[in-house]
Amino acid sequence: METGTRGTNQRIWQVVSGIPRGRVSTYGDIARFAGLGRAARRVGWALRQLPGDTRVPWHRVINSAGKVALPADSAAGRLQRERLLREGVPLRTGDRIALATYRWRPETGSPC
């Protein structure tokens, strides 16, 4: 793995690690906070590179429509939904999360 990729992954993981319990952020938000512009897909790729025993709260990252992106019948999808519910983030019909209520807005002056 090249140093640039590793460094970018680390930046993304660091931002995701800042999402507090009971809050969520979108792939696009994470890209912006990591200084990657609109590279939402890059965030998804970095999260897939996390080791299985990670402490990075990847489950708090959802898509821009406020939905859990992982299939409900996949092991990772079930785990994500379970963890969000355990943290007090309710899932509405269609696996939607009320972004107006649960979206993480870091106190960095971010427009999000």
N, CA, C and O of each residue as an XYZ file, in Angstrom:
448
protein
N       0.849     -1.182      0.000
C       0.000      0.000      0.000
C       0.884      1.231      0.000
O       1.848      1.317      0.761
N       0.556      2.164     -0.842
C       1.382      3.357     -0.910
C       1.101      4.288      0.266
O       0.034      4.239      0.878
N       2.076      5.129      0.563
C       1.973      6.036      1.704
C       0.782      6.980      1.576
O       0.112      7.254      2.571
N       0.502      7.487      0.368
C      -0.618      8.405      0.170
C      -1.949      7.776      0.522
O      -2.789      8.400      1.170
N      -2.139      6.545      0.098
C      -3.377      5.828      0.409
C      -3.494      5.597      1.905
O      -4.557      5.804      2.489
N      -2.416      5.174      2.516
C      -2.421      4.929      3.963
C      -2.725      6.228      4.713
O      -3.518      6.228      5.655
N      -2.109      7.315      4.306
C      -2.344      8.599      4.959
C      -3.775      9.070      4.800
O      -4.366      9.609      5.735
N      -4.332      8.866      3.613
C      -5.726      9.250      3.380
C      -6.658      8.400      4.226
O      -7.595      8.920      4.833
N      -6.409      7.102      4.271
C      -7.230      6.233      5.125
C      -7.163      6.691      6.571
O      -8.188      6.761      7.250
N      -5.971      7.003      7.044
C      -5.807      7.448      8.435
C      -6.607      8.717      8.700
O      -7.239      8.840      9.749
N      -6.588      9.667      7.755
C      -7.368     10.914      7.929
C      -8.859     10.596      8.025
O      -9.564     11.127      8.882
N      -9.321      9.732      7.145
C     -10.736      9.360      7.152
C     -11.093      8.671      8.465
O     -12.097      9.009      9.092
N     -10.278      7.711      8.881
C     -10.556      6.984     10.121
C     -10.537      7.914     11.329
O     -11.314      7.737     12.267
N      -9.654      8.899     11.305
C      -9.578      9.863     12.408
C     -10.870     10.685     12.484
O     -11.401     10.914     13.571
N     -11.367     11.122     11.333
C     -12.619     11.889     11.325
C     -13.769     11.017     11.825
O     -14.562     11.448     12.662
N     -13.856      9.800     11.315
C     -14.935      8.896     11.733
C     -14.845      8.617     13.234
O     -15.870      8.484     13.902
N     -13.639      8.529     13.759
C     -13.454      8.294     15.193
C     -13.995      9.437     16.030
O     -14.277      9.255     17.215
N     -14.146     10.616     15.434
C     -14.670     11.770     16.158
C     -16.184     11.825     16.249
O     -16.726     12.653     16.981
N     -16.884     10.952     15.515
C     -18.347     10.957     15.566
C     -18.769     10.407     16.925
O     -18.449      9.265     17.254
N     -19.480     11.202     17.711
C     -19.865     10.722     19.048
C     -20.966      9.668     19.011
O     -21.727      9.563     18.050
N     -21.022      8.915     20.058
C     -22.070      7.904     20.258
C     -23.438      8.574     20.111
O     -23.662      9.663     20.639
N     -24.343      7.921     19.396
C     -25.691      8.451     19.228
C     -25.827      9.456     18.102
O     -26.881     10.074     17.954
N     -24.788      9.630     17.307
C     -24.801     10.550     16.164
C     -24.340      9.803     14.923
O     -23.710      8.750     15.020
N     -24.655     10.351     13.762
C     -24.214      9.776     12.495
C     -23.655     10.881     11.610
O     -23.856     12.068     11.866
N     -22.955     10.468     10.574
C     -22.454     11.392      9.568
C     -22.570     10.699      8.222
O     -22.691      9.476      8.162
N     -22.535     11.460      7.155
C     -22.626     10.864      5.827
C     -21.235     10.674      5.229
O     -20.263     11.291      5.664
N     -21.167      9.819      4.238
C     -19.900      9.591      3.540
C     -19.365     10.922      2.991
O     -18.169     11.201      3.083
N     -20.250     11.727      2.427
C     -19.838     13.016      1.875
C     -19.333     13.976      2.934
O     -18.345     14.679      2.721
N     -20.009     14.011      4.080
C     -19.550     14.865      5.185
C     -18.149     14.464      5.624
O     -17.282     15.314      5.830
N     -17.938     13.161      5.764
C     -16.628     12.672      6.207
C     -15.563     13.072      5.191
O     -14.471     13.494      5.573
N     -15.867     12.945      3.911
C     -14.905     13.340      2.871
C     -14.529     14.811      3.030
O     -13.350     15.162      2.987
N     -15.523     15.663      3.213
C     -15.242     17.103      3.373
C     -14.423     17.363      4.636
O     -13.455     18.123      4.596
N     -14.797     16.746      5.747
C     -14.077     16.963      7.002
C     -12.641     16.460      6.926
O     -11.766     16.970      7.626
N     -12.395     15.456      6.074
C     -11.045     14.903      5.906
C     -10.258     15.661      4.838
O      -9.120     15.304      4.536
N     -10.862     16.708      4.267
C     -10.175     17.498      3.256
C     -10.140     16.846      1.884
O      -9.235     17.106      1.091
N     -11.123     16.000      1.603
C     -11.151     15.266      0.333
C     -12.256     15.745     -0.604
O     -12.597     15.061     -1.569
N     -12.802     16.901     -0.323
C     -13.855     17.434     -1.196
C     -15.078     16.547     -1.202
O     -15.653     16.239     -0.159
N     -15.465     16.144     -2.400
C     -16.687     15.355     -2.570
C     -16.407     13.866     -2.771
O     -17.196     13.183     -3.423
N     -15.340     13.363     -2.246
C     -14.902     11.983     -2.471
C     -15.596     10.992     -1.532
O     -14.936     10.257     -0.797
N     -16.920     10.977     -1.562
C     -17.694     10.101     -0.680
C     -17.360      8.630     -0.913
O     -17.272      7.857      0.042
N     -17.177      8.243     -2.150
C     -16.863      6.830     -2.439
C     -15.510      6.441     -1.848
O     -15.308      5.297     -1.440
N     -14.595      7.390     -1.806
C     -13.270      7.129     -1.218
C     -13.410      6.803      0.268
O     -12.671      5.977      0.804
N     -14.360      7.455      0.923
C     -14.622      7.183      2.341
C     -15.118      5.753      2.507
O     -14.654      5.028      3.387
N     -16.049      5.353      1.673
C     -16.542      3.980      1.734
C     -15.421      2.974      1.533
O     -15.361      1.957      2.223
N     -14.539      3.255      0.592
C     -13.413      2.361      0.336
C     -12.519      2.263      1.571
O     -12.102      1.170      1.954
N     -12.226      3.404      2.192
C     -11.362      3.407      3.382
C     -12.002      2.632      4.526
O     -11.308      1.926      5.257
N     -13.305      2.755      4.689
C     -13.978      2.041      5.772
C     -13.949      0.533      5.536
O     -13.879     -0.245      6.487
N     -14.001      0.124      4.278
C     -13.897     -1.313      3.978
C     -12.509     -1.863      4.277
O     -12.342     -3.075      4.410
N     -11.506     -0.986      4.386
C     -10.139     -1.425      4.665
C      -9.860     -1.583      6.162
O      -8.784     -2.041      6.545
N     -10.813     -1.210      7.001
C     -10.615     -1.330      8.451
C     -10.442     -2.796      8.854
O     -11.107     -3.674      8.305
N      -9.555     -3.057      9.805
C      -9.426     -4.431     10.307
C     -10.690     -4.834     11.072
O     -11.412     -3.976     11.579
N     -10.948     -6.111     11.150
C     -12.151     -6.615     11.811
C     -12.280     -6.230     13.267
O     -13.395     -6.111     13.775
N     -11.169     -6.033     13.950
C     -11.204     -5.710     15.379
C     -11.091     -4.208     15.649
O     -10.704     -3.800     16.744
N     -11.425     -3.401     14.665
C     -11.267     -1.947     14.784
C     -12.157     -1.344     15.867
O     -13.217     -1.876     16.198
N     -11.701     -0.234     16.402
C     -12.500      0.544     17.354
C     -13.079      1.792     16.672
O     -13.796      2.570     17.301
N     -12.766      1.975     15.395
C     -13.322      3.096     14.624
C     -14.821      2.826     14.440
O     -15.198      1.758     13.957
N     -15.673      3.775     14.816
C     -17.121      3.542     14.756
C     -17.698      3.691     13.340
O     -18.496      4.591     13.081
N     -17.294      2.818     12.450
C     -17.714      2.841     11.053
C     -19.232      2.787     10.908
O     -19.780      3.286      9.925
N     -19.907      2.187     11.873
C     -21.357      2.023     11.805
C     -22.103      3.352     11.873
O     -23.300      3.400     11.589
N     -21.422      4.416     12.240
C     -22.063      5.733     12.354
C     -22.042      6.508     11.038
O     -22.461      7.665     10.998
N     -21.565      5.890      9.971
C     -21.503      6.544      8.656
C     -22.616      5.975      7.778
O     -22.727      4.763      7.593
N     -23.440      6.886      7.240
C     -24.592      6.496      6.419
C     -24.564      7.292      5.114
O     -23.711      8.161      4.929
N     -25.491      6.995      4.219
C     -25.479      7.713      2.943
C     -26.176      9.072      3.041
O     -26.773      9.402      4.065
N     -26.091      9.841      1.978
C     -26.592     11.218      1.996
C     -28.110     11.305      2.093
O     -28.646     12.364      2.419
N     -28.803     10.218      1.817
C     -30.258     10.189      1.955
C     -30.671      9.872      3.388
O     -31.860      9.811      3.698
N     -29.679      9.668      4.264
C     -29.976      9.345      5.653
C     -30.292      7.879      5.857
O     -30.961      7.506      6.822
N     -29.808      7.044      4.943
C     -30.097      5.615      5.023
C     -28.840      4.804      5.271
O     -27.739      5.192      4.880
N     -29.026      3.673      5.927
C     -27.952      2.696      6.071
C     -27.724      2.119      4.677
O     -28.663      1.646      4.037
N     -26.485      2.157      4.209
C     -26.189      1.731      2.848
C     -25.986      0.222      2.717
O     -26.183     -0.333      1.636
N     -25.602     -0.436      3.786
C     -25.326     -1.873      3.718
C     -26.627     -2.669      3.663
O     -27.605     -2.298      4.312
N     -26.651     -3.759      2.893
C     -27.867     -4.574      2.798
C     -28.293     -5.123      4.158
O     -27.459     -5.556      4.954
N     -29.582     -5.098      4.410
C     -30.124     -5.549      5.696
C     -29.851     -7.024      5.951
O     -29.784     -7.447      7.105
N     -29.692     -7.811      4.896
C     -29.477     -9.240      5.078
C     -28.000     -9.637      5.124
O     -27.676    -10.824      5.153
N     -27.103     -8.642      5.131
C     -25.669     -8.947      5.248
C     -25.255     -8.884      6.718
O     -25.891     -8.201      7.520
N     -24.193     -9.595      7.060
C     -23.708     -9.588      8.449
C     -23.323     -8.178      8.871
O     -23.664     -7.750      9.974
N     -22.614     -7.446      8.007
C     -22.197     -6.078      8.344
C     -23.412     -5.159      8.465
O     -23.449     -4.286      9.332
N     -24.401     -5.356      7.597
C     -25.612     -4.541      7.662
C     -26.380     -4.768      8.950
O     -26.862     -3.820      9.570
N     -26.493     -6.031      9.353
C     -27.176     -6.339     10.625
C     -26.418     -5.740     11.804
O     -27.019     -5.198     12.732
N     -25.090     -5.845     11.756
C     -24.263     -5.298     12.832
C     -24.404     -3.779     12.909
O     -24.520     -3.222     14.001
N     -24.395     -3.107     11.758
C     -24.532     -1.653     11.747
C     -25.867     -1.233     12.352
O     -25.910     -0.340     13.198
N     -26.930     -1.855     11.933
C     -28.255     -1.511     12.454
C     -28.341     -1.770     13.960
O     -28.879     -0.955     14.710
N     -27.810     -2.904     14.387
C     -27.818     -3.253     15.812
C     -27.054     -2.217     16.628
O     -27.537     -1.768     17.667
N     -25.876     -1.839     16.171
C     -25.064     -0.867     16.916
C     -25.735      0.499     16.971
O     -25.715      1.153     18.014
N     -26.326      0.938     15.868
C     -27.006      2.231     15.871
C     -28.173      2.222     16.844
O     -28.350      3.164     17.616
N     -28.961      1.169     16.811
C     -30.095      1.068     17.735
C     -29.623      1.051     19.183
O     -30.228      1.689     20.044
N     -28.547      0.324     19.452
C     -27.996      0.249     20.811
C     -27.525      1.622     21.287
O     -27.554      1.908     22.484
N     -27.092      2.468     20.358
C     -26.634      3.815     20.716
C     -27.783      4.815     20.777
O     -27.558      5.995     21.046
N     -28.997      4.366     20.534
C     -30.149      5.257     20.619
C     -30.481      5.980     19.332
O     -31.192      6.984     19.358
N     -29.983      5.494     18.210
C     -30.299      6.092     16.906
C     -31.391      5.230     16.271
O     -31.114      4.135     15.782
N     -32.623      5.721     16.279
C     -33.714      4.910     15.738
C     -33.703      4.879     14.206
O     -33.345      5.853     13.544
N     -34.105      3.732     13.673
C     -34.230      3.568     12.230
C     -35.705      3.636     11.883
O     -36.523      2.890     12.422
N     -36.027      4.537     10.981
C     -37.412      4.645     10.533
C     -37.632      3.701      9.352
O     -36.707      3.000      8.940
N     -38.811      3.678      8.824
C     -39.137      2.839      7.676
C     -38.107      3.028      6.574
O     -37.724      4.151      6.246
N     -37.670      1.925      6.014
C     -36.682      1.989      4.943
C     -35.271      2.215      5.447
O     -34.400      2.632      4.684
N     -35.034      1.947      6.717
C     -33.710      2.128      7.323
C     -33.233      3.571      7.276
O     -32.032      3.825      7.176
N     -34.147      4.503      7.347
C     -33.794      5.928      7.350
C     -33.541      6.413      8.772
O     -34.147      5.948      9.737
N     -32.622      7.365      8.855
C     -32.284      8.005     10.125
C     -32.600      9.486      9.975
O     -32.295     10.079      8.940
N     -33.192     10.077     10.967
C     -33.544     11.497     10.919
C     -32.262     12.328     11.000
O     -31.771     12.609     12.094
N     -31.726     12.718      9.854
C     -30.480     13.483      9.827
C     -30.613     14.809     10.568
O     -29.656     15.267     11.193
N     -31.776     15.424     10.506
C     -31.964     16.706     11.194
C     -31.748     16.565     12.696
O     -31.369     17.527     13.365
N     -31.985     15.386     13.219
C     -31.846     15.130     14.652
C     -30.504     14.510     15.010
O     -29.897     14.900     16.008
N     -30.033     13.565     14.230
C     -28.882     12.747     14.622
C     -27.586     13.046     13.874
O     -26.554     12.444     14.170
N     -27.622     13.964     12.913
C     -26.403     14.266     12.144
C     -25.381     14.971     13.012
O     -25.697     15.923     13.724
N     -24.154     14.490     12.941
C     -23.045     15.071     13.682
C     -22.621     16.374     13.031
O     -22.382     16.435     11.824
N     -22.532     17.401     13.834
C     -22.089     18.721     13.382
C     -20.911     19.152     14.260
O     -21.098     19.779     15.303
N     -19.700     18.809     13.824
C     -18.535     19.152     14.653
C     -18.422     20.660     14.829
O     -18.821     21.438     13.963
N     -17.891     21.034     15.924
C     -17.750     22.461     16.255
C     -16.479     23.042     15.615
O     -15.653     23.666     16.281
N     -16.357     22.816     14.311
C     -15.181     23.307     13.593
C     -15.553     24.395     12.595
O     -14.725     24.818     11.788
N     -16.796     24.840     12.655
C     -17.241     25.825     11.683
C     -17.619     25.191     10.364
O     -17.793     25.890      9.366
N     -17.749     23.877     10.345
C     -18.116     23.172      9.128
C     -19.518     23.567      8.697
O     -20.373     23.805      9.550
N     -19.778     23.642      7.400
C     -21.113     24.000      6.919
C     -22.146     22.914      7.125
O     -23.330     23.137      6.872
N     -21.739     21.772      7.567
C     -22.650     20.644      7.685
C     -23.615     20.752      8.837
O     -24.436     19.857      9.040
